[in-house]
mmCIF file of N, CA and C in Angstrom:
data_model
loop_
_atom_site.group_PDB
_atom_site.id
_atom_site.type_symbol
_atom_site.label_atom_id
_atom_site.label_comp_id
_atom_site.label_asym_id
_atom_site.label_seq_id
_atom_site.Cartn_x
_atom_site.Cartn_y
_atom_site.Cartn_z
ATOM 1 N N UNK Z 237 36.725 -47.942 49.304
ATOM 2 C CA UNK Z 237 36.683 -47.008 48.211
ATOM 3 C C UNK Z 237 35.417 -46.170 48.369
ATOM 4 N N UNK Z 238 35.613 -44.872 48.290
ATOM 5 C CA UNK Z 238 34.501 -43.957 48.505
ATOM 6 C C UNK Z 238 34.246 -43.187 47.199
ATOM 7 N N UNK Z 239 32.983 -43.182 46.773
ATOM 8 C CA UNK Z 239 32.582 -42.437 45.577
ATOM 9 C C UNK Z 239 31.792 -41.199 45.974
ATOM 10 N N UNK Z 240 32.023 -40.192 45.285
ATOM 11 C CA UNK Z 240 31.267 -38.954 45.508
ATOM 12 C C UNK Z 240 30.277 -38.776 44.370
ATOM 13 N N UNK Z 241 29.288 -39.585 44.320
ATOM 14 C CA UNK Z 241 28.299 -39.502 43.246
ATOM 15 C C UNK Z 241 27.416 -38.281 43.381
ATOM 16 N N UNK Z 242 27.189 -37.825 44.553
ATOM 17 C CA UNK Z 242 26.333 -36.643 44.747
ATOM 18 C C UNK Z 242 26.995 -35.434 44.101
ATOM 19 N N UNK Z 243 28.257 -35.241 44.286
ATOM 20 C CA UNK Z 243 28.956 -34.110 43.700
ATOM 21 C C UNK Z 243 29.021 -34.217 42.183
ATOM 22 N N UNK Z 244 29.235 -35.399 41.636
ATOM 23 C CA UNK Z 244 29.314 -35.592 40.188
ATOM 24 C C UNK Z 244 27.968 -35.370 39.549
ATOM 25 N N UNK Z 245 26.907 -35.823 40.212
ATOM 26 C CA UNK Z 245 25.575 -35.630 39.689
ATOM 27 C C UNK Z 245 25.216 -34.146 39.696
ATOM 28 N N UNK Z 246 25.554 -33.445 40.721
ATOM 29 C CA UNK Z 246 25.281 -32.018 40.809
ATOM 30 C C UNK Z 246 26.059 -31.260 39.719
ATOM 31 N N UNK Z 247 27.302 -31.635 39.494
ATOM 32 C CA UNK Z 247 28.104 -30.977 38.483
ATOM 33 C C UNK Z 247 27.554 -31.235 37.080
ATOM 34 N N UNK Z 248 27.098 -32.466 36.798
ATOM 35 C CA UNK Z 248 26.537 -32.791 35.496
ATOM 36 C C UNK Z 248 25.216 -32.028 35.273
ATOM 37 N N UNK Z 249 24.358 -31.979 36.275
ATOM 38 C CA UNK Z 249 23.111 -31.264 36.172
ATOM 39 C C UNK Z 249 23.346 -29.767 35.953
ATOM 40 N N UNK Z 250 24.358 -29.241 36.633
ATOM 41 C CA UNK Z 250 24.694 -27.831 36.477
ATOM 42 C C UNK Z 250 25.164 -27.510 35.061
ATOM 43 N N UNK Z 251 25.962 -28.458 34.469
ATOM 44 C CA UNK Z 251 26.400 -28.258 33.075
ATOM 45 C C UNK Z 251 25.231 -28.276 32.124
ATOM 46 N N UNK Z 252 24.270 -29.164 32.341
ATOM 47 C CA UNK Z 252 23.103 -29.236 31.477
ATOM 48 C C UNK Z 252 22.279 -27.957 31.557
ATOM 49 N N UNK Z 253 22.106 -27.437 32.770
ATOM 50 C CA UNK Z 253 21.366 -26.190 32.916
ATOM 51 C C UNK Z 253 22.086 -25.036 32.203
ATOM 52 N N UNK Z 254 23.399 -25.003 32.365
ATOM 53 C CA UNK Z 254 24.187 -23.967 31.703
ATOM 54 C C UNK Z 254 24.057 -24.062 30.184
ATOM 55 N N UNK Z 255 24.107 -25.286 29.645
ATOM 56 C CA UNK Z 255 23.923 -25.483 28.198
ATOM 57 C C UNK Z 255 22.529 -25.070 27.729
ATOM 58 N N UNK Z 256 21.506 -25.382 28.537
ATOM 59 C CA UNK Z 256 20.121 -25.017 28.176
ATOM 60 C C UNK Z 256 19.950 -23.501 28.138
ATOM 61 N N UNK Z 257 20.537 -22.810 29.129
ATOM 62 C CA UNK Z 257 20.445 -21.361 29.185
ATOM 63 C C UNK Z 257 21.208 -20.753 27.989
ATOM 64 N N UNK Z 258 22.378 -21.297 27.672
ATOM 65 C CA UNK Z 258 23.155 -20.801 26.525
ATOM 66 C C UNK Z 258 22.387 -21.008 25.213
ATOM 67 N N UNK Z 259 21.768 -22.184 25.053
ATOM 68 C CA UNK Z 259 20.990 -22.434 23.831
ATOM 69 C C UNK Z 259 19.791 -21.490 23.727
ATOM 70 N N UNK Z 260 19.096 -21.271 24.839
ATOM 71 C CA UNK Z 260 17.949 -20.368 24.834
ATOM 72 C C UNK Z 260 18.374 -18.943 24.467
ATOM 73 N N UNK Z 261 19.498 -18.500 25.032
ATOM 74 C CA UNK Z 261 19.984 -17.161 24.725
ATOM 75 C C UNK Z 261 20.384 -17.036 23.261
ATOM 76 N N UNK Z 262 21.040 -18.074 22.725
ATOM 77 C CA UNK Z 262 21.440 -18.061 21.318
ATOM 78 C C UNK Z 262 20.206 -18.035 20.414
ATOM 79 N N UNK Z 263 19.191 -18.832 20.740
ATOM 80 C CA UNK Z 263 17.963 -18.871 19.961
ATOM 81 C C UNK Z 263 17.248 -17.514 19.993
ATOM 82 N N UNK Z 264 17.186 -16.886 21.186
ATOM 83 C CA UNK Z 264 16.541 -15.572 21.302
ATOM 84 C C UNK Z 264 17.286 -14.523 20.474
ATOM 85 N N UNK Z 265 18.623 -14.570 20.525
ATOM 86 C CA UNK Z 265 19.412 -13.603 19.756
ATOM 87 C C UNK Z 265 19.231 -13.804 18.258
ATOM 88 N N UNK Z 266 19.195 -15.060 17.826
ATOM 89 C CA UNK Z 266 18.997 -15.340 16.389
ATOM 90 C C UNK Z 266 17.616 -14.894 15.936
ATOM 91 N N UNK Z 267 16.595 -15.136 16.750
ATOM 92 C CA UNK Z 267 15.228 -14.716 16.403
ATOM 93 C C UNK Z 267 15.149 -13.196 16.307
ATOM 94 N N UNK Z 268 15.766 -12.505 17.235
ATOM 95 C CA UNK Z 268 15.757 -11.045 17.198
ATOM 96 C C UNK Z 268 16.488 -10.522 15.964
ATOM 97 N N UNK Z 269 17.601 -11.121 15.622
ATOM 98 C CA UNK Z 269 18.350 -10.686 14.433
ATOM 99 C C UNK Z 269 17.542 -10.904 13.159
ATOM 100 N N UNK Z 270 16.854 -12.019 13.059
ATOM 101 C CA UNK Z 270 16.031 -12.296 11.869
ATOM 102 C C UNK Z 270 14.869 -11.319 11.797
ATOM 103 N N UNK Z 271 14.226 -11.052 12.917
ATOM 104 C CA UNK Z 271 13.053 -10.151 12.880
ATOM 105 C C UNK Z 271 13.448 -8.734 12.523
ATOM 106 N N UNK Z 272 14.657 -8.283 12.960
ATOM 107 C CA UNK Z 272 15.112 -6.947 12.596
ATOM 108 C C UNK Z 272 15.594 -6.874 11.175
ATOM 109 N N UNK Z 273 16.093 -7.987 10.637
ATOM 110 C CA UNK Z 273 16.604 -7.987 9.269
ATOM 111 C C UNK Z 273 15.506 -8.126 8.240
ATOM 112 N N UNK Z 274 14.355 -8.684 8.611
ATOM 113 C CA UNK Z 274 13.260 -8.907 7.701
ATOM 114 C C UNK Z 274 12.586 -7.571 7.388
ATOM 115 N N UNK Z 275 12.383 -7.214 6.115
ATOM 116 C CA UNK Z 275 11.715 -5.945 5.803
ATOM 117 C C UNK Z 275 10.257 -6.014 6.238
ATOM 118 N N UNK Z 276 9.783 -4.946 6.859
ATOM 119 C CA UNK Z 276 8.408 -4.939 7.360
ATOM 120 C C UNK Z 276 7.483 -4.078 6.494
ATOM 121 N N UNK Z 277 8.033 -3.307 5.589
ATOM 122 C CA UNK Z 277 7.186 -2.445 4.781
ATOM 123 C C UNK Z 277 6.391 -3.271 3.782
ATOM 124 N N UNK Z 278 5.076 -3.022 3.755
ATOM 125 C CA UNK Z 278 4.229 -3.727 2.833
ATOM 126 C C UNK Z 278 4.106 -2.958 1.530
ATOM 127 N N UNK Z 279 3.266 -3.480 0.679
ATOM 128 C CA UNK Z 279 3.028 -2.808 -0.585
ATOM 129 C C UNK Z 279 2.287 -1.491 -0.318
ATOM 130 N N UNK Z 280 2.585 -0.493 -1.116
ATOM 131 C CA UNK Z 280 1.922 0.783 -0.931
ATOM 132 C C UNK Z 280 1.953 1.596 -2.212
ATOM 133 N N UNK Z 281 0.998 2.498 -2.320
ATOM 134 C CA UNK Z 281 0.952 3.451 -3.429
ATOM 135 C C UNK Z 281 1.817 4.643 -3.004
ATOM 136 N N UNK Z 282 2.857 4.935 -3.757
ATOM 137 C CA UNK Z 282 3.732 6.060 -3.440
ATOM 138 C C UNK Z 282 3.156 7.384 -3.901
ATOM 139 N N UNK Z 283 2.472 7.364 -5.046
ATOM 140 C CA UNK Z 283 1.979 8.616 -5.634
ATOM 141 C C UNK Z 283 0.718 8.310 -6.429
ATOM 142 N N UNK Z 284 -0.225 9.263 -6.422
ATOM 143 C CA UNK Z 284 -1.469 9.148 -7.175
ATOM 144 C C UNK Z 284 -1.643 10.404 -8.010
ATOM 145 N N UNK Z 285 -1.967 10.211 -9.282
ATOM 146 C CA UNK Z 285 -2.185 11.349 -10.153
ATOM 147 C C UNK Z 285 -3.415 11.151 -11.012
ATOM 148 N N UNK Z 286 -3.928 12.266 -11.545
ATOM 149 C CA UNK Z 286 -5.113 12.231 -12.417
ATOM 150 C C UNK Z 286 -4.757 12.964 -13.692
ATOM 151 N N UNK Z 287 -4.871 12.288 -14.840
ATOM 152 C CA UNK Z 287 -4.611 12.893 -16.137
ATOM 153 C C UNK Z 287 -5.921 13.439 -16.696
ATOM 154 N N UNK Z 288 -5.955 14.696 -17.174
ATOM 155 C CA UNK Z 288 -7.206 15.252 -17.706
ATOM 156 C C UNK Z 288 -7.570 14.696 -19.077
ATOM 157 N N UNK Z 289 -6.706 13.878 -19.666
ATOM 158 C CA UNK Z 289 -6.930 13.287 -20.973
ATOM 159 C C UNK Z 289 -7.345 14.374 -21.977
ATOM 160 N N UNK Z 290 -8.556 14.304 -22.553
ATOM 161 C CA UNK Z 290 -8.986 15.279 -23.573
ATOM 162 C C UNK Z 290 -10.056 16.229 -23.039
ATOM 163 N N UNK Z 291 -9.937 16.640 -21.792
ATOM 164 C CA UNK Z 291 -10.907 17.552 -21.198
ATOM 165 C C UNK Z 291 -10.223 18.905 -20.930
ATOM 166 N N UNK Z 292 -10.979 19.975 -21.170
ATOM 167 C CA UNK Z 292 -10.439 21.311 -21.029
ATOM 168 C C UNK Z 292 -11.471 22.224 -20.384
ATOM 169 N N UNK Z 293 -11.023 23.080 -19.457
ATOM 170 C CA UNK Z 293 -11.927 24.027 -18.830
ATOM 171 C C UNK Z 293 -11.142 25.201 -18.278
ATOM 172 N N UNK Z 294 -11.822 26.295 -17.955
ATOM 173 C CA UNK Z 294 -11.167 27.466 -17.413
ATOM 174 C C UNK Z 294 -10.871 27.309 -15.925
ATOM 175 N N UNK Z 295 -11.839 26.870 -15.129
ATOM 176 C CA UNK Z 295 -11.656 26.722 -13.674
ATOM 177 C C UNK Z 295 -11.053 25.350 -13.315
ATOM 178 N N UNK Z 296 -11.414 24.325 -14.053
ATOM 179 C CA UNK Z 296 -10.916 22.963 -13.786
ATOM 180 C C UNK Z 296 -10.970 22.180 -15.091
ATOM 181 N N UNK Z 297 -10.121 21.194 -15.205
ATOM 182 C CA UNK Z 297 -10.147 20.307 -16.380
ATOM 183 C C UNK Z 297 -10.980 19.044 -16.140
ATOM 184 N N UNK Z 298 -11.625 18.972 -15.021
ATOM 185 C CA UNK Z 298 -12.367 17.750 -14.676
ATOM 186 C C UNK Z 298 -13.868 18.035 -14.656
ATOM 187 N N UNK Z 299 -14.625 17.264 -15.452
ATOM 188 C CA UNK Z 299 -16.057 17.470 -15.575
ATOM 189 C C UNK Z 299 -16.841 16.172 -15.545
ATOM 190 N N UNK Z 300 -18.098 16.291 -15.165
ATOM 191 C CA UNK Z 300 -18.976 15.121 -15.101
ATOM 192 C C UNK Z 300 -19.135 14.535 -16.514
ATOM 193 N N UNK Z 301 -19.134 13.216 -16.578
ATOM 194 C CA UNK Z 301 -19.345 12.547 -17.865
ATOM 195 C C UNK Z 301 -18.082 12.428 -18.713
ATOM 196 N N UNK Z 302 -16.989 13.079 -18.328
ATOM 197 C CA UNK Z 302 -15.731 13.011 -19.057
ATOM 198 C C UNK Z 302 -14.883 11.875 -18.463
ATOM 199 N N UNK Z 303 -14.080 11.249 -19.309
ATOM 200 C CA UNK Z 303 -13.236 10.133 -18.855
ATOM 201 C C UNK Z 303 -11.837 10.637 -18.497
ATOM 202 N N UNK Z 304 -11.294 10.106 -17.395
ATOM 203 C CA UNK Z 304 -9.966 10.463 -16.911
ATOM 204 C C UNK Z 304 -9.173 9.218 -16.568
ATOM 205 N N UNK Z 305 -7.868 9.365 -16.539
ATOM 206 C CA UNK Z 305 -6.996 8.240 -16.180
ATOM 207 C C UNK Z 305 -6.357 8.525 -14.817
ATOM 208 N N UNK Z 306 -6.603 7.598 -13.869
ATOM 209 C CA UNK Z 306 -5.948 7.657 -12.571
ATOM 210 C C UNK Z 306 -4.673 6.830 -12.679
ATOM 211 N N UNK Z 307 -3.567 7.374 -12.177
ATOM 212 C CA UNK Z 307 -2.291 6.668 -12.233
ATOM 213 C C UNK Z 307 -1.728 6.534 -10.828
ATOM 214 N N UNK Z 308 -1.492 5.289 -10.405
ATOM 215 C CA UNK Z 308 -0.890 5.001 -9.104
ATOM 216 C C UNK Z 308 0.524 4.479 -9.326
ATOM 217 N N UNK Z 309 1.508 5.147 -8.735
ATOM 218 C CA UNK Z 309 2.895 4.688 -8.764
ATOM 219 C C UNK Z 309 3.079 3.847 -7.504
ATOM 220 N N UNK Z 310 3.588 2.628 -7.672
ATOM 221 C CA UNK Z 310 3.600 1.629 -6.597
ATOM 222 C C UNK Z 310 4.993 1.277 -6.107
ATOM 223 N N UNK Z 311 5.035 0.696 -4.894
ATOM 224 C CA UNK Z 311 6.312 0.205 -4.355
ATOM 225 C C UNK Z 311 6.624 -1.186 -4.866
ATOM 226 N N UNK Z 312 5.630 -1.934 -5.306
ATOM 227 C CA UNK Z 312 5.856 -3.248 -5.914
ATOM 228 C C UNK Z 312 4.750 -3.535 -6.914
ATOM 229 N N UNK Z 313 5.035 -4.415 -7.851
ATOM 230 C CA UNK Z 313 4.126 -4.592 -9.007
ATOM 231 C C UNK Z 313 3.431 -5.939 -9.011
ATOM 232 N N UNK Z 314 3.028 -6.436 -7.859
ATOM 233 C CA UNK Z 314 2.387 -7.756 -7.815
ATOM 234 C C UNK Z 314 0.942 -7.678 -7.326
ATOM 235 N N UNK Z 315 0.736 -7.057 -6.178
ATOM 236 C CA UNK Z 315 -0.571 -7.058 -5.527
ATOM 237 C C UNK Z 315 -1.531 -6.056 -6.185
ATOM 238 N N UNK Z 316 -2.856 -6.348 -6.149
ATOM 239 C CA UNK Z 316 -3.836 -5.465 -6.798
ATOM 240 C C UNK Z 316 -3.926 -4.087 -6.109
ATOM 241 N N UNK Z 317 -4.383 -3.129 -6.899
ATOM 242 C CA UNK Z 317 -4.553 -1.757 -6.434
ATOM 243 C C UNK Z 317 -6.052 -1.415 -6.504
ATOM 244 N N UNK Z 318 -6.552 -0.752 -5.460
ATOM 245 C CA UNK Z 318 -7.955 -0.370 -5.406
ATOM 246 C C UNK Z 318 -8.065 1.143 -5.346
ATOM 247 N N UNK Z 319 -9.013 1.701 -6.101
ATOM 248 C CA UNK Z 319 -9.201 3.144 -6.202
ATOM 249 C C UNK Z 319 -10.519 3.540 -5.557
ATOM 250 N N UNK Z 320 -10.541 4.755 -4.943
ATOM 251 C CA UNK Z 320 -11.709 5.254 -4.219
ATOM 252 C C UNK Z 320 -11.970 6.706 -4.616
ATOM 253 N N UNK Z 321 -13.255 7.086 -4.633
ATOM 254 C CA UNK Z 321 -13.682 8.451 -4.865
ATOM 255 C C UNK Z 321 -14.539 8.856 -3.678
ATOM 256 N N UNK Z 322 -14.030 9.800 -2.852
ATOM 257 C CA UNK Z 322 -14.691 10.225 -1.624
ATOM 258 C C UNK Z 322 -15.037 9.016 -0.726
ATOM 259 N N UNK Z 323 -14.151 8.055 -0.654
ATOM 260 C CA UNK Z 323 -14.349 6.887 0.191
ATOM 261 C C UNK Z 323 -15.176 5.773 -0.425
ATOM 262 N N UNK Z 324 -15.737 6.003 -1.606
ATOM 263 C CA UNK Z 324 -16.564 4.997 -2.287
ATOM 264 C C UNK Z 324 -15.672 4.205 -3.238
ATOM 265 N N UNK Z 325 -15.673 2.874 -3.157
ATOM 266 C CA UNK Z 325 -14.819 2.091 -4.040
ATOM 267 C C UNK Z 325 -15.177 2.265 -5.502
ATOM 268 N N UNK Z 326 -14.177 2.500 -6.335
ATOM 269 C CA UNK Z 326 -14.386 2.587 -7.787
ATOM 270 C C UNK Z 326 -14.097 1.250 -8.447
ATOM 271 N N UNK Z 327 -13.108 0.550 -7.954
ATOM 272 C CA UNK Z 327 -12.727 -0.755 -8.519
ATOM 273 C C UNK Z 327 -11.266 -1.014 -8.281
ATOM 274 N N UNK Z 328 -10.825 -2.188 -8.706
ATOM 275 C CA UNK Z 328 -9.456 -2.594 -8.534
ATOM 276 C C UNK Z 328 -8.849 -3.055 -9.831
ATOM 277 N N UNK Z 329 -7.530 -3.098 -9.870
ATOM 278 C CA UNK Z 329 -6.836 -3.504 -11.082
ATOM 279 C C UNK Z 329 -5.475 -4.081 -10.713
ATOM 280 N N UNK Z 330 -5.004 -5.012 -11.527
ATOM 281 C CA UNK Z 330 -3.663 -5.555 -11.335
ATOM 282 C C UNK Z 330 -2.656 -4.577 -11.916
ATOM 283 N N UNK Z 331 -1.566 -4.322 -11.218
ATOM 284 C CA UNK Z 331 -0.573 -3.370 -11.727
ATOM 285 C C UNK Z 331 0.254 -3.944 -12.836
ATOM 286 N N UNK Z 332 0.910 -3.070 -13.571
ATOM 287 C CA UNK Z 332 1.806 -3.483 -14.650
ATOM 288 C C UNK Z 332 3.093 -2.667 -14.550
ATOM 289 N N UNK Z 333 4.188 -3.310 -14.164
ATOM 290 C CA UNK Z 333 5.470 -2.623 -14.086
ATOM 291 C C UNK Z 333 5.555 -1.544 -13.056
ATOM 292 N N UNK Z 334 4.943 -1.704 -11.904
ATOM 293 C CA UNK Z 334 5.014 -0.709 -10.838
ATOM 294 C C UNK Z 334 4.046 0.433 -10.997
ATOM 295 N N UNK Z 335 3.128 0.345 -11.964
ATOM 296 C CA UNK Z 335 2.142 1.394 -12.212
ATOM 297 C C UNK Z 335 0.778 0.739 -12.410
ATOM 298 N N UNK Z 336 -0.262 1.377 -11.868
ATOM 299 C CA UNK Z 336 -1.626 0.908 -12.076
ATOM 300 C C UNK Z 336 -2.402 2.065 -12.705
ATOM 301 N N UNK Z 337 -3.036 1.827 -13.852
ATOM 302 C CA UNK Z 337 -3.864 2.836 -14.536
ATOM 303 C C UNK Z 337 -5.309 2.404 -14.465
ATOM 304 N N UNK Z 338 -6.186 3.386 -14.165
ATOM 305 C CA UNK Z 338 -7.614 3.095 -13.987
ATOM 306 C C UNK Z 338 -8.419 4.211 -14.636
ATOM 307 N N UNK Z 339 -9.424 3.875 -15.446
ATOM 308 C CA UNK Z 339 -10.312 4.869 -16.065
ATOM 309 C C UNK Z 339 -11.398 5.267 -15.068
ATOM 310 N N UNK Z 340 -11.634 6.599 -14.972
ATOM 311 C CA UNK Z 340 -12.605 7.118 -14.044
ATOM 312 C C UNK Z 340 -13.463 8.151 -14.729
ATOM 313 N N UNK Z 341 -14.781 8.098 -14.513
ATOM 314 C CA UNK Z 341 -15.732 9.068 -15.049
ATOM 315 C C UNK Z 341 -16.533 9.621 -13.875
ATOM 316 N N UNK Z 342 -16.293 10.887 -13.479
ATOM 317 C CA UNK Z 342 -17.048 11.434 -12.351
ATOM 318 C C UNK Z 342 -18.507 11.667 -12.722
ATOM 319 N N UNK Z 343 -19.371 11.437 -11.751
ATOM 320 C CA UNK Z 343 -20.806 11.579 -11.976
ATOM 321 C C UNK Z 343 -21.427 12.720 -11.160
ATOM 322 N N UNK Z 344 -20.669 13.278 -10.212
ATOM 323 C CA UNK Z 344 -21.208 14.352 -9.376
ATOM 324 C C UNK Z 344 -20.294 15.569 -9.413
ATOM 325 N N UNK Z 345 -20.902 16.744 -9.246
ATOM 326 C CA UNK Z 345 -20.156 18.007 -9.183
ATOM 327 C C UNK Z 345 -19.523 18.174 -7.802
ATOM 328 N N UNK Z 346 -18.509 19.061 -7.750
ATOM 329 C CA UNK Z 346 -17.930 19.418 -6.465
ATOM 330 C C UNK Z 346 -16.559 18.826 -6.227
ATOM 331 N N UNK Z 347 -16.196 18.837 -4.937
ATOM 332 C CA UNK Z 347 -14.881 18.366 -4.518
ATOM 333 C C UNK Z 347 -14.846 16.855 -4.457
ATOM 334 N N UNK Z 348 -13.762 16.290 -4.987
ATOM 335 C CA UNK Z 348 -13.563 14.833 -4.967
ATOM 336 C C UNK Z 348 -12.190 14.562 -4.406
ATOM 337 N N UNK Z 349 -12.111 13.640 -3.435
ATOM 338 C CA UNK Z 349 -10.842 13.159 -2.907
ATOM 339 C C UNK Z 349 -10.641 11.757 -3.464
ATOM 340 N N UNK Z 350 -9.690 11.636 -4.360
ATOM 341 C CA UNK Z 350 -9.407 10.332 -4.953
ATOM 342 C C UNK Z 350 -8.279 9.677 -4.146
ATOM 343 N N UNK Z 351 -8.384 8.385 -3.945
ATOM 344 C CA UNK Z 351 -7.402 7.665 -3.150
ATOM 345 C C UNK Z 351 -7.133 6.298 -3.774
ATOM 346 N N UNK Z 352 -5.976 5.752 -3.460
ATOM 347 C CA UNK Z 352 -5.608 4.422 -3.943
ATOM 348 C C UNK Z 352 -4.859 3.690 -2.847
ATOM 349 N N UNK Z 353 -5.074 2.391 -2.772
ATOM 350 C CA UNK Z 353 -4.323 1.562 -1.827
ATOM 351 C C UNK Z 353 -3.972 0.257 -2.504
ATOM 352 N N UNK Z 354 -2.900 -0.342 -2.005
ATOM 353 C CA UNK Z 354 -2.445 -1.618 -2.557
ATOM 354 C C UNK Z 354 -2.378 -2.643 -1.458
ATOM 355 N N UNK Z 355 -2.963 -3.811 -1.725
ATOM 356 C CA UNK Z 355 -2.928 -4.872 -0.737
ATOM 357 C C UNK Z 355 -1.517 -5.440 -0.678
ATOM 358 N N UNK Z 356 -1.098 -6.043 0.378
ATOM 359 C CA UNK Z 356 -1.802 -6.376 1.612
ATOM 360 C C UNK Z 356 -1.750 -5.266 2.649
ATOM 361 N N UNK Z 357 -1.124 -4.121 2.309
ATOM 362 C CA UNK Z 357 -0.975 -3.021 3.287
ATOM 363 C C UNK Z 357 -2.334 -2.494 3.744
ATOM 364 N N UNK Z 358 -3.259 -2.329 2.837
ATOM 365 C CA UNK Z 358 -4.644 -1.964 3.134
ATOM 366 C C UNK Z 358 -4.783 -0.643 3.894
ATOM 367 N N UNK Z 359 -3.906 0.318 3.589
ATOM 368 C CA UNK Z 359 -4.069 1.672 4.139
ATOM 369 C C UNK Z 359 -3.814 2.683 3.039
ATOM 370 N N UNK Z 360 -4.586 3.737 3.081
ATOM 371 C CA UNK Z 360 -4.454 4.770 2.063
ATOM 372 C C UNK Z 360 -3.248 5.638 2.389
ATOM 373 N N UNK Z 361 -2.342 5.742 1.444
ATOM 374 C CA UNK Z 361 -1.141 6.567 1.610
ATOM 375 C C UNK Z 361 -1.196 7.757 0.647
ATOM 376 N N UNK Z 362 -1.714 7.550 -0.558
ATOM 377 C CA UNK Z 362 -1.705 8.589 -1.598
ATOM 378 C C UNK Z 362 -3.140 9.029 -1.906
ATOM 379 N N UNK Z 363 -3.346 10.352 -1.881
ATOM 380 C CA UNK Z 363 -4.647 10.906 -2.247
ATOM 381 C C UNK Z 363 -4.397 12.152 -3.109
ATOM 382 N N UNK Z 364 -5.442 12.560 -3.823
ATOM 383 C CA UNK Z 364 -5.401 13.796 -4.596
ATOM 384 C C UNK Z 364 -6.804 14.421 -4.537
ATOM 385 N N UNK Z 365 -6.845 15.741 -4.339
ATOM 386 C CA UNK Z 365 -8.117 16.476 -4.291
ATOM 387 C C UNK Z 365 -8.319 17.240 -5.588
ATOM 388 N N UNK Z 366 -9.496 17.116 -6.181
ATOM 389 C CA UNK Z 366 -9.824 17.873 -7.402
ATOM 390 C C UNK Z 366 -11.241 18.411 -7.282
ATOM 391 N N UNK Z 367 -11.553 19.408 -8.131
ATOM 392 C CA UNK Z 367 -12.906 19.954 -8.242
ATOM 393 C C UNK Z 367 -13.466 19.511 -9.569
ATOM 394 N N UNK Z 368 -14.720 19.119 -9.580
ATOM 395 C CA UNK Z 368 -15.381 18.642 -10.801
ATOM 396 C C UNK Z 368 -16.484 19.595 -11.177
ATOM 397 N N UNK Z 369 -16.457 20.045 -12.446
ATOM 398 C CA UNK Z 369 -17.504 20.898 -12.990
ATOM 399 C C UNK Z 369 -18.403 20.100 -13.906
ATOM 400 N N UNK Z 370 -19.143 20.795 -14.776
ATOM 401 C CA UNK Z 370 -20.048 20.145 -15.718
ATOM 402 C C UNK Z 370 -19.304 19.892 -17.034
ATOM 403 N N UNK Z 371 -19.275 18.645 -17.445
ATOM 404 C CA UNK Z 371 -18.583 18.275 -18.671
ATOM 405 C C UNK Z 371 -19.550 18.170 -19.840
ATOM 406 N N UNK Z 372 -19.134 18.697 -21.010
ATOM 407 C CA UNK Z 372 -19.926 18.623 -22.245
ATOM 408 C C UNK Z 372 -19.027 18.070 -23.334
ATOM 409 N N UNK Z 373 -19.459 16.986 -23.963
ATOM 410 C CA UNK Z 373 -18.676 16.375 -25.041
ATOM 411 C C UNK Z 373 -18.807 17.203 -26.314
ATOM 412 N N UNK Z 374 -17.655 17.563 -26.901
ATOM 413 C CA UNK Z 374 -17.591 18.278 -28.158
ATOM 414 C C UNK Z 374 -16.614 17.534 -29.039
ATOM 415 N N UNK Z 375 -17.147 16.761 -29.962
ATOM 416 C CA UNK Z 375 -16.275 15.938 -30.809
ATOM 417 C C UNK Z 375 -15.523 14.915 -30.001
ATOM 418 N N UNK Z 376 -14.210 14.912 -30.137
ATOM 419 C CA UNK Z 376 -13.391 13.959 -29.388
ATOM 420 C C UNK Z 376 -12.977 14.507 -28.011
ATOM 421 N N UNK Z 377 -13.252 15.755 -27.727
ATOM 422 C CA UNK Z 377 -12.855 16.402 -26.478
ATOM 423 C C UNK Z 377 -14.051 16.562 -25.532
ATOM 424 N N UNK Z 378 -13.739 17.018 -24.340
ATOM 425 C CA UNK Z 378 -14.781 17.308 -23.340
ATOM 426 C C UNK Z 378 -14.493 18.691 -22.769
ATOM 427 N N UNK Z 379 -15.453 19.589 -22.922
ATOM 428 C CA UNK Z 379 -15.314 20.955 -22.407
ATOM 429 C C UNK Z 379 -15.969 21.009 -21.029
ATOM 430 N N UNK Z 380 -15.259 21.637 -20.086
ATOM 431 C CA UNK Z 380 -15.726 21.672 -18.701
ATOM 432 C C UNK Z 380 -16.130 23.109 -18.339
ATOM 433 N N UNK Z 381 -17.343 23.265 -17.783
ATOM 434 C CA UNK Z 381 -17.853 24.535 -17.337
ATOM 435 C C UNK Z 381 -18.001 24.501 -15.828
ATOM 436 N N UNK Z 382 -17.654 25.608 -15.181
ATOM 437 C CA UNK Z 382 -17.781 25.679 -13.714
ATOM 438 C C UNK Z 382 -16.680 24.887 -13.042
ATOM 439 N N UNK Z 383 -16.924 24.636 -11.767
ATOM 440 C CA UNK Z 383 -15.956 23.842 -11.024
ATOM 441 C C UNK Z 383 -15.468 24.582 -9.867
#
């Protein structure tokens, strides 16, 4: 009686290799499908605005010493939002319902670039440029000269 163990062993090893390659290919395809299906966009500020509140002026409504409200419209309402004036941090705040409101009082005259970013994205997407004149408080309002 003659056994061909060499051929059977080779055939079994070949099947195992084929199964290993098939499993690796399936795992790679599943990983690729999951990575493409997972959303990659992080939190971000979609829009930034500045409300003049109770300030009035001929050239600009923004003056030194007057209070203004910065409004950031967000892509999600969980992560904190940080505000900047000409690259200098003003502060951060937790958003409420997809919006973050922040009080700002300019201290210097001239052009100001206001920006906001939301973590974890950590990149500035929304900015607004304004000119700031001299603010003078008159009763409950603020009158702005120059700008």
